[in-house]
Amino acid sequence: ETVLTEVLSFESEEEENGIWFCEMTCQLDDRIEEGKIIKAPTPRGEQLFRIIKVKKSLPAMTLYVYGRHITYDLLDNFILNVRPTDKTQNNALTDILNGTEYVHPFTAQSDVPGIATANYVRMNPIQAIMGTQENSALNLWGGFLRRNNFQFKVLATSPDKNYEVRFGKNLIGVDEELDMTDVVTRLYPTVVITEPVVTALPEKYVDSPLISNYPSPIIKEYRIPLTDDEKLLPIADIYQLMRDRCAEQYTLKADLPKSNYKIDFVELRKTEQYKDFAVLEELDISDTVWVYANPLNLNMSARMIKYRHDGLHDRYLSMELGNFKPKLTNQ
């Protein structure tokens, strides 16, 4: 049944690999009730949300409506025992959705590489796909979740929009946070070939190519575990292995701070600088942009990890950019 009523506000909120819900206010209408479906505009086009809570506000003669994305219908389904064995994430997702107690319209696809084995026992499909346990499909294989109504899609990499944004000091509507806790720009690699002797490099340190961007070197020991076979290598080869492992750490951004930018578009639109950030409104969840960190003279990649969207006016209300590990939902 199609319900037509005057909608006063509609906002949706999504987190990377996590929750996706909507909140709506509208005129009093007895046809709007728990269990009905809302079809509404979002940054990913029109999406379906299942109403799970309706609250009447009599003085204002309005309804407050809370809904979850249609994919959460799977919370009511059940998996007795599904064990994807030596499979890709794409095949594991198919096994999960085919292994439910009753038929549903949901499908999934993934381009995430790698083979793994998992066991899903007595849980709902949402837990199996995006739960917090180590063997959930997103935790075990990785990837970035994009949902589109009845389809789950997992991307191997964060799409890079090739946008560069520069946030100035005291910019109204933007909160900037740089976390230097885990940054290292000069590694002191060590190995244990024969207990209890600790072996270091002849030159002692391996420097990051970004070391000059910081006021002084940030030095930390990096204990590298060796396999039994690696311990039998000539010492020159072990030294090279140590140098290569340090280079890998810098490739993994050990020399860059974690960043987080909370953007209030309502406030930002009031400023002249807003035009410089309009490109951000073209982003979707997990899209990557490049943020220039002025104090460090560095360009750092940051993903859109959370947003709140105004469906009536088709615009973002707020957004978070960051490069933290995706936060998985807990059901």
mmCIF file of N, CA and C in Angstrom, residues 24-118:
data_model
loop_
_atom_site.group_PDB
_atom_site.id
_atom_site.type_symbol
_atom_site.label_atom_id
_atom_site.label_comp_id
_atom_site.label_asym_id
_atom_site.label_seq_id
_atom_site.Cartn_x
_atom_site.Cartn_y
_atom_site.Cartn_z
ATOM 1 N N MET A 24 12.110 10.353 10.573
ATOM 2 C CA MET A 24 11.174 11.155 9.788
ATOM 3 C C MET A 24 10.123 11.760 10.704
ATOM 4 N N THR A 25 9.723 12.991 10.414
ATOM 5 C CA THR A 25 8.556 13.573 11.059
ATOM 6 C C THR A 25 7.539 13.901 9.974
ATOM 7 N N CYS A 26 6.263 13.675 10.285
ATOM 8 C CA CYS A 26 5.215 13.901 9.301
ATOM 9 C C CYS A 26 3.908 14.200 10.014
ATOM 10 N N GLN A 27 2.914 14.539 9.242
ATOM 11 C CA GLN A 27 1.599 14.775 9.799
ATOM 12 C C GLN A 27 1.023 13.479 10.371
ATOM 13 N N LEU A 28 0.112 13.606 11.313
ATOM 14 C CA LEU A 28 -0.562 12.430 11.863
ATOM 15 C C LEU A 28 -1.253 11.666 10.744
ATOM 16 N N ASP A 29 -1.019 10.355 10.714
ATOM 17 C CA ASP A 29 -1.624 9.507 9.689
ATOM 18 C C ASP A 29 -1.701 8.093 10.243
ATOM 19 N N ASP A 30 -2.909 7.577 10.419
ATOM 20 C CA ASP A 30 -3.091 6.253 11.024
ATOM 21 C C ASP A 30 -2.509 5.140 10.174
ATOM 22 N N ARG A 31 -2.244 5.410 8.915
ATOM 23 C CA ARG A 31 -1.700 4.354 8.042
ATOM 24 C C ARG A 31 -0.198 4.157 8.236
ATOM 25 N N ILE A 32 0.451 5.118 8.875
ATOM 26 C CA ILE A 32 1.890 4.995 9.116
ATOM 27 C C ILE A 32 2.088 4.269 10.434
ATOM 28 N N GLU A 33 2.661 3.066 10.365
ATOM 29 C CA GLU A 33 2.796 2.239 11.554
ATOM 30 C C GLU A 33 4.009 1.330 11.437
ATOM 31 N N GLU A 34 4.363 0.696 12.569
ATOM 32 C CA GLU A 34 5.492 -0.228 12.605
ATOM 33 C C GLU A 34 5.290 -1.326 11.561
ATOM 34 N N GLY A 35 6.384 -1.661 10.887
ATOM 35 C CA GLY A 35 6.338 -2.722 9.889
ATOM 36 C C GLY A 35 6.176 -2.230 8.469
ATOM 37 N N LYS A 36 5.649 -1.019 8.286
ATOM 38 C CA LYS A 36 5.529 -0.467 6.941
ATOM 39 C C LYS A 36 6.915 -0.064 6.413
ATOM 40 N N ILE A 37 6.991 0.185 5.109
ATOM 41 C CA ILE A 37 8.267 0.527 4.463
ATOM 42 C C ILE A 37 8.223 1.960 3.950
ATOM 43 N N ILE A 38 9.307 2.701 4.211
ATOM 44 C CA ILE A 38 9.494 4.044 3.667
ATOM 45 C C ILE A 38 10.445 3.952 2.473
ATOM 46 N N LYS A 39 10.084 4.570 1.375
ATOM 47 C CA LYS A 39 10.987 4.698 0.228
ATOM 48 C C LYS A 39 11.392 6.155 0.152
ATOM 49 N N ALA A 40 12.678 6.434 0.278
ATOM 50 C CA ALA A 40 13.099 7.826 0.437
ATOM 51 C C ALA A 40 14.462 8.080 -0.206
ATOM 52 N N PRO A 41 14.736 9.352 -0.573
ATOM 53 C CA PRO A 41 16.030 9.698 -1.185
ATOM 54 C C PRO A 41 17.165 9.694 -0.175
ATOM 55 N N THR A 42 18.314 9.179 -0.602
ATOM 56 C CA THR A 42 19.547 9.133 0.190
ATOM 57 C C THR A 42 20.705 9.477 -0.748
ATOM 58 N N PRO A 43 21.938 9.582 -0.235
ATOM 59 C CA PRO A 43 23.068 9.821 -1.143
ATOM 60 C C PRO A 43 23.259 8.696 -2.170
ATOM 61 N N ARG A 44 22.679 7.508 -1.916
ATOM 62 C CA ARG A 44 22.798 6.369 -2.830
ATOM 63 C C ARG A 44 21.501 6.150 -3.602
ATOM 64 N N GLY A 45 20.740 7.215 -3.812
ATOM 65 C CA GLY A 45 19.472 7.087 -4.519
ATOM 66 C C GLY A 45 18.354 6.687 -3.572
ATOM 67 N N GLU A 46 17.219 6.334 -4.120
ATOM 68 C CA GLU A 46 16.073 5.963 -3.289
ATOM 69 C C GLU A 46 16.324 4.614 -2.618
ATOM 70 N N GLN A 47 16.129 4.597 -1.300
ATOM 71 C CA GLN A 47 16.355 3.390 -0.516
ATOM 72 C C GLN A 47 15.118 3.080 0.314
ATOM 73 N N LEU A 48 14.996 1.812 0.687
ATOM 74 C CA LEU A 48 13.870 1.348 1.492
ATOM 75 C C LEU A 48 14.283 1.230 2.957
ATOM 76 N N PHE A 49 13.416 1.702 3.842
ATOM 77 C CA PHE A 49 13.636 1.614 5.282
ATOM 78 C C PHE A 49 12.386 1.018 5.930
ATOM 79 N N ARG A 50 12.587 0.061 6.806
ATOM 80 C CA ARG A 50 11.479 -0.568 7.522
ATOM 81 C C ARG A 50 11.205 0.214 8.807
ATOM 82 N N ILE A 51 9.974 0.653 8.992
ATOM 83 C CA ILE A 51 9.598 1.391 10.203
ATOM 84 C C ILE A 51 9.592 0.443 11.393
ATOM 85 N N ILE A 52 10.317 0.801 12.443
ATOM 86 C CA ILE A 52 10.319 -0.037 13.644
ATOM 87 C C ILE A 52 9.799 0.708 14.874
ATOM 88 N N LYS A 53 9.623 2.033 14.750
ATOM 89 C CA LYS A 53 9.094 2.784 15.888
ATOM 90 C C LYS A 53 8.339 4.008 15.386
ATOM 91 N N VAL A 54 7.148 4.234 15.936
ATOM 92 C CA VAL A 54 6.344 5.416 15.622
ATOM 93 C C VAL A 54 5.908 6.054 16.936
ATOM 94 N N LYS A 55 6.148 7.331 17.066
ATOM 95 C CA LYS A 55 5.790 8.055 18.282
ATOM 96 C C LYS A 55 4.939 9.270 17.919
ATOM 97 N N LYS A 56 3.779 9.414 18.580
ATOM 98 C CA LYS A 56 2.890 10.528 18.309
ATOM 99 C C LYS A 56 3.243 11.726 19.194
ATOM 100 N N SER A 57 3.224 12.902 18.592
ATOM 101 C CA SER A 57 3.385 14.140 19.341
ATOM 102 C C SER A 57 2.096 14.931 19.173
ATOM 103 N N LEU A 58 1.216 14.812 20.165
ATOM 104 C CA LEU A 58 -0.128 15.372 20.025
ATOM 105 C C LEU A 58 -0.169 16.899 20.001
ATOM 106 N N PRO A 59 0.618 17.596 20.854
ATOM 107 C CA PRO A 59 0.542 19.066 20.753
ATOM 108 C C PRO A 59 0.909 19.560 19.363
ATOM 109 N N ALA A 60 1.900 18.923 18.755
ATOM 110 C CA ALA A 60 2.333 19.351 17.421
ATOM 111 C C ALA A 60 1.568 18.640 16.314
ATOM 112 N N MET A 61 0.728 17.645 16.694
ATOM 113 C CA MET A 61 -0.048 16.875 15.727
ATOM 114 C C MET A 61 0.845 16.255 14.653
ATOM 115 N N THR A 62 1.964 15.683 15.099
ATOM 116 C CA THR A 62 2.908 15.064 14.169
ATOM 117 C C THR A 62 3.296 13.677 14.646
ATOM 118 N N LEU A 63 3.948 12.942 13.747
ATOM 119 C CA LEU A 63 4.497 11.627 14.061
ATOM 120 C C LEU A 63 6.009 11.680 13.949
ATOM 121 N N TYR A 64 6.688 11.041 14.909
ATOM 122 C CA TYR A 64 8.130 10.800 14.782
ATOM 123 C C TYR A 64 8.278 9.346 14.376
ATOM 124 N N VAL A 65 8.997 9.094 13.289
ATOM 125 C CA VAL A 65 9.129 7.748 12.734
ATOM 126 C C VAL A 65 10.608 7.386 12.671
ATOM 127 N N TYR A 66 10.938 6.193 13.191
ATOM 128 C CA TYR A 66 12.316 5.687 13.135
ATOM 129 C C TYR A 66 12.314 4.407 12.306
ATOM 130 N N GLY A 67 13.244 4.344 11.349
ATOM 131 C CA GLY A 67 13.317 3.152 10.510
ATOM 132 C C GLY A 67 14.741 2.680 10.307
ATOM 133 N N ARG A 68 14.877 1.385 10.004
ATOM 134 C CA ARG A 68 16.188 0.806 9.677
ATOM 135 C C ARG A 68 16.215 0.433 8.205
ATOM 136 N N HIS A 69 17.417 0.471 7.619
ATOM 137 C CA HIS A 69 17.554 0.084 6.220
ATOM 138 C C HIS A 69 16.982 -1.314 6.014
ATOM 139 N N ILE A 70 16.437 -1.545 4.846
ATOM 140 C CA ILE A 70 15.708 -2.787 4.563
ATOM 141 C C ILE A 70 16.570 -4.032 4.776
ATOM 142 N N THR A 71 17.904 -3.884 4.650
ATOM 143 C CA THR A 71 18.774 -5.052 4.866
ATOM 144 C C THR A 71 18.638 -5.624 6.275
ATOM 145 N N TYR A 72 18.201 -4.794 7.234
ATOM 146 C CA TYR A 72 18.056 -5.286 8.602
ATOM 147 C C TYR A 72 16.845 -6.190 8.776
ATOM 148 N N ASP A 73 16.060 -6.389 7.721
ATOM 149 C CA ASP A 73 15.028 -7.432 7.770
ATOM 150 C C ASP A 73 15.666 -8.791 8.050
ATOM 151 N N LEU A 74 16.935 -8.936 7.660
ATOM 152 C CA LEU A 74 17.641 -10.205 7.876
ATOM 153 C C LEU A 74 17.903 -10.495 9.354
ATOM 154 N N LEU A 75 17.718 -9.499 10.219
ATOM 155 C CA LEU A 75 17.869 -9.756 11.654
ATOM 156 C C LEU A 75 16.862 -10.790 12.153
ATOM 157 N N ASP A 76 15.738 -10.909 11.448
ATOM 158 C CA ASP A 76 14.695 -11.829 11.876
ATOM 159 C C ASP A 76 14.862 -13.225 11.291
ATOM 160 N N ASN A 77 15.792 -13.374 10.370
ATOM 161 C CA ASN A 77 16.064 -14.699 9.805
ATOM 162 C C ASN A 77 17.106 -15.399 10.671
ATOM 163 N N PHE A 78 17.488 -16.630 10.311
ATOM 164 C CA PHE A 78 18.348 -17.413 11.206
ATOM 165 C C PHE A 78 19.205 -18.374 10.404
ATOM 166 N N ILE A 79 20.441 -18.542 10.873
ATOM 167 C CA ILE A 79 21.365 -19.520 10.302
ATOM 168 C C ILE A 79 21.653 -20.576 11.367
ATOM 169 N N LEU A 80 21.395 -21.824 11.056
ATOM 170 C CA LEU A 80 21.698 -22.903 12.013
ATOM 171 C C LEU A 80 23.176 -23.247 11.974
ATOM 172 N N ASN A 81 23.694 -23.525 10.785
ATOM 173 C CA ASN A 81 25.120 -23.874 10.671
ATOM 174 C C ASN A 81 25.547 -23.756 9.216
ATOM 175 N N VAL A 82 26.366 -22.757 8.940
ATOM 176 C CA VAL A 82 26.916 -22.559 7.597
ATOM 177 C C VAL A 82 28.436 -22.453 7.732
ATOM 178 N N ARG A 83 29.159 -23.231 6.942
ATOM 179 C CA ARG A 83 30.627 -23.234 7.052
ATOM 180 C C ARG A 83 31.272 -23.060 5.677
ATOM 181 N N PRO A 84 31.492 -21.789 5.239
ATOM 182 C CA PRO A 84 32.251 -21.570 4.005
ATOM 183 C C PRO A 84 33.708 -22.015 4.220
ATOM 184 N N THR A 85 34.164 -22.938 3.412
ATOM 185 C CA THR A 85 35.485 -23.535 3.606
ATOM 186 C C THR A 85 36.393 -23.226 2.418
ATOM 187 N N ASP A 86 37.528 -22.590 2.681
ATOM 188 C CA ASP A 86 38.494 -22.215 1.641
ATOM 189 C C ASP A 86 37.796 -21.485 0.494
ATOM 190 N N LYS A 87 37.087 -20.415 0.838
ATOM 191 C CA LYS A 87 36.308 -19.700 -0.161
ATOM 192 C C LYS A 87 36.647 -18.213 -0.169
ATOM 193 N N THR A 88 36.297 -17.577 -1.282
ATOM 194 C CA THR A 88 36.406 -16.124 -1.367
ATOM 195 C C THR A 88 35.270 -15.503 -0.560
ATOM 196 N N GLN A 89 35.396 -14.216 -0.303
ATOM 197 C CA GLN A 89 34.307 -13.537 0.399
ATOM 198 C C GLN A 89 33.024 -13.578 -0.419
ATOM 199 N N ASN A 90 33.145 -13.446 -1.741
ATOM 200 C CA ASN A 90 31.964 -13.471 -2.592
ATOM 201 C C ASN A 90 31.183 -14.773 -2.408
ATOM 202 N N ASN A 91 31.905 -15.900 -2.392
ATOM 203 C CA ASN A 91 31.247 -17.198 -2.224
ATOM 204 C C ASN A 91 30.734 -17.379 -0.800
ATOM 205 N N ALA A 92 31.472 -16.835 0.179
ATOM 206 C CA ALA A 92 31.029 -16.949 1.570
ATOM 207 C C ALA A 92 29.724 -16.185 1.791
ATOM 208 N N LEU A 93 29.622 -14.994 1.189
ATOM 209 C CA LEU A 93 28.380 -14.219 1.307
ATOM 210 C C LEU A 93 27.206 -14.969 0.688
ATOM 211 N N THR A 94 27.459 -15.623 -0.443
ATOM 212 C CA THR A 94 26.410 -16.428 -1.071
ATOM 213 C C THR A 94 25.990 -17.572 -0.158
ATOM 214 N N ASP A 95 26.964 -18.245 0.466
ATOM 215 C CA ASP A 95 26.648 -19.334 1.395
ATOM 216 C C ASP A 95 25.815 -18.840 2.568
ATOM 217 N N ILE A 96 26.174 -17.664 3.094
ATOM 218 C CA ILE A 96 25.437 -17.101 4.233
ATOM 219 C C ILE A 96 23.985 -16.832 3.854
ATOM 220 N N LEU A 97 23.782 -16.174 2.714
ATOM 221 C CA LEU A 97 22.426 -15.802 2.318
ATOM 222 C C LEU A 97 21.608 -16.998 1.840
ATOM 223 N N ASN A 98 22.290 -18.036 1.344
ATOM 224 C CA ASN A 98 21.575 -19.259 0.940
ATOM 225 C C ASN A 98 21.321 -20.194 2.119
ATOM 226 N N GLY A 99 21.980 -19.923 3.245
ATOM 227 C CA GLY A 99 21.888 -20.839 4.381
ATOM 228 C C GLY A 99 20.891 -20.436 5.439
ATOM 229 N N THR A 100 19.979 -19.517 5.115
ATOM 230 C CA THR A 100 18.996 -19.051 6.091
ATOM 231 C C THR A 100 17.831 -20.034 6.196
ATOM 232 N N GLU A 101 17.050 -19.886 7.263
ATOM 233 C CA GLU A 101 15.944 -20.790 7.521
ATOM 234 C C GLU A 101 14.765 -20.563 6.578
ATOM 235 N N TYR A 102 14.632 -19.351 6.029
ATOM 236 C CA TYR A 102 13.578 -19.148 5.035
ATOM 237 C C TYR A 102 14.084 -18.215 3.934
ATOM 238 N N VAL A 103 13.444 -18.307 2.786
ATOM 239 C CA VAL A 103 13.873 -17.589 1.585
ATOM 240 C C VAL A 103 13.641 -16.085 1.752
ATOM 241 N N HIS A 104 14.527 -15.289 1.174
ATOM 242 C CA HIS A 104 14.465 -13.831 1.244
ATOM 243 C C HIS A 104 14.938 -13.254 -0.082
ATOM 244 N N PRO A 105 14.773 -11.952 -0.312
ATOM 245 C CA PRO A 105 15.141 -11.360 -1.613
ATOM 246 C C PRO A 105 16.567 -10.795 -1.678
ATOM 247 N N PHE A 106 17.385 -10.997 -0.648
ATOM 248 C CA PHE A 106 18.686 -10.322 -0.593
ATOM 249 C C PHE A 106 19.754 -11.089 -1.357
ATOM 250 N N THR A 107 20.652 -10.322 -2.000
ATOM 251 C CA THR A 107 21.790 -10.893 -2.723
ATOM 252 C C THR A 107 23.063 -10.174 -2.284
ATOM 253 N N ALA A 108 24.208 -10.729 -2.651
ATOM 254 C CA ALA A 108 25.489 -10.114 -2.272
ATOM 255 C C ALA A 108 26.534 -10.389 -3.327
ATOM 256 N N GLN A 109 27.486 -9.463 -3.448
ATOM 257 C CA GLN A 109 28.643 -9.673 -4.306
ATOM 258 C C GLN A 109 29.835 -8.949 -3.713
ATOM 259 N N SER A 110 31.022 -9.458 -4.025
ATOM 260 C CA SER A 110 32.248 -8.880 -3.468
ATOM 261 C C SER A 110 33.395 -9.088 -4.440
ATOM 262 N N ASP A 111 34.295 -8.099 -4.509
ATOM 263 C CA ASP A 111 35.527 -8.267 -5.287
ATOM 264 C C ASP A 111 36.749 -8.321 -4.373
ATOM 265 N N VAL A 112 36.507 -8.584 -3.077
ATOM 266 C CA VAL A 112 37.613 -8.675 -2.115
ATOM 267 C C VAL A 112 38.384 -9.970 -2.374
ATOM 268 N N PRO A 113 39.715 -9.903 -2.529
ATOM 269 C CA PRO A 113 40.496 -11.111 -2.804
ATOM 270 C C PRO A 113 40.754 -11.910 -1.529
ATOM 271 N N GLY A 114 41.283 -13.091 -1.698
ATOM 272 C CA GLY A 114 41.684 -13.907 -0.552
ATOM 273 C C GLY A 114 40.753 -15.075 -0.292
ATOM 274 N N ILE A 115 41.330 -16.116 0.294
ATOM 275 C CA ILE A 115 40.600 -17.346 0.626
ATOM 276 C C ILE A 115 40.619 -17.524 2.139
ATOM 277 N N ALA A 116 39.487 -17.907 2.711
ATOM 278 C CA ALA A 116 39.419 -18.132 4.160
ATOM 279 C C ALA A 116 38.303 -19.123 4.466
ATOM 280 N N THR A 117 38.271 -19.535 5.725
ATOM 281 C CA THR A 117 37.250 -20.464 6.205
ATOM 282 C C THR A 117 36.585 -19.881 7.441
ATOM 283 N N ALA A 118 35.279 -19.997 7.519
ATOM 284 C CA ALA A 118 34.544 -19.488 8.676
ATOM 285 C C ALA A 118 33.403 -20.433 9.006
#
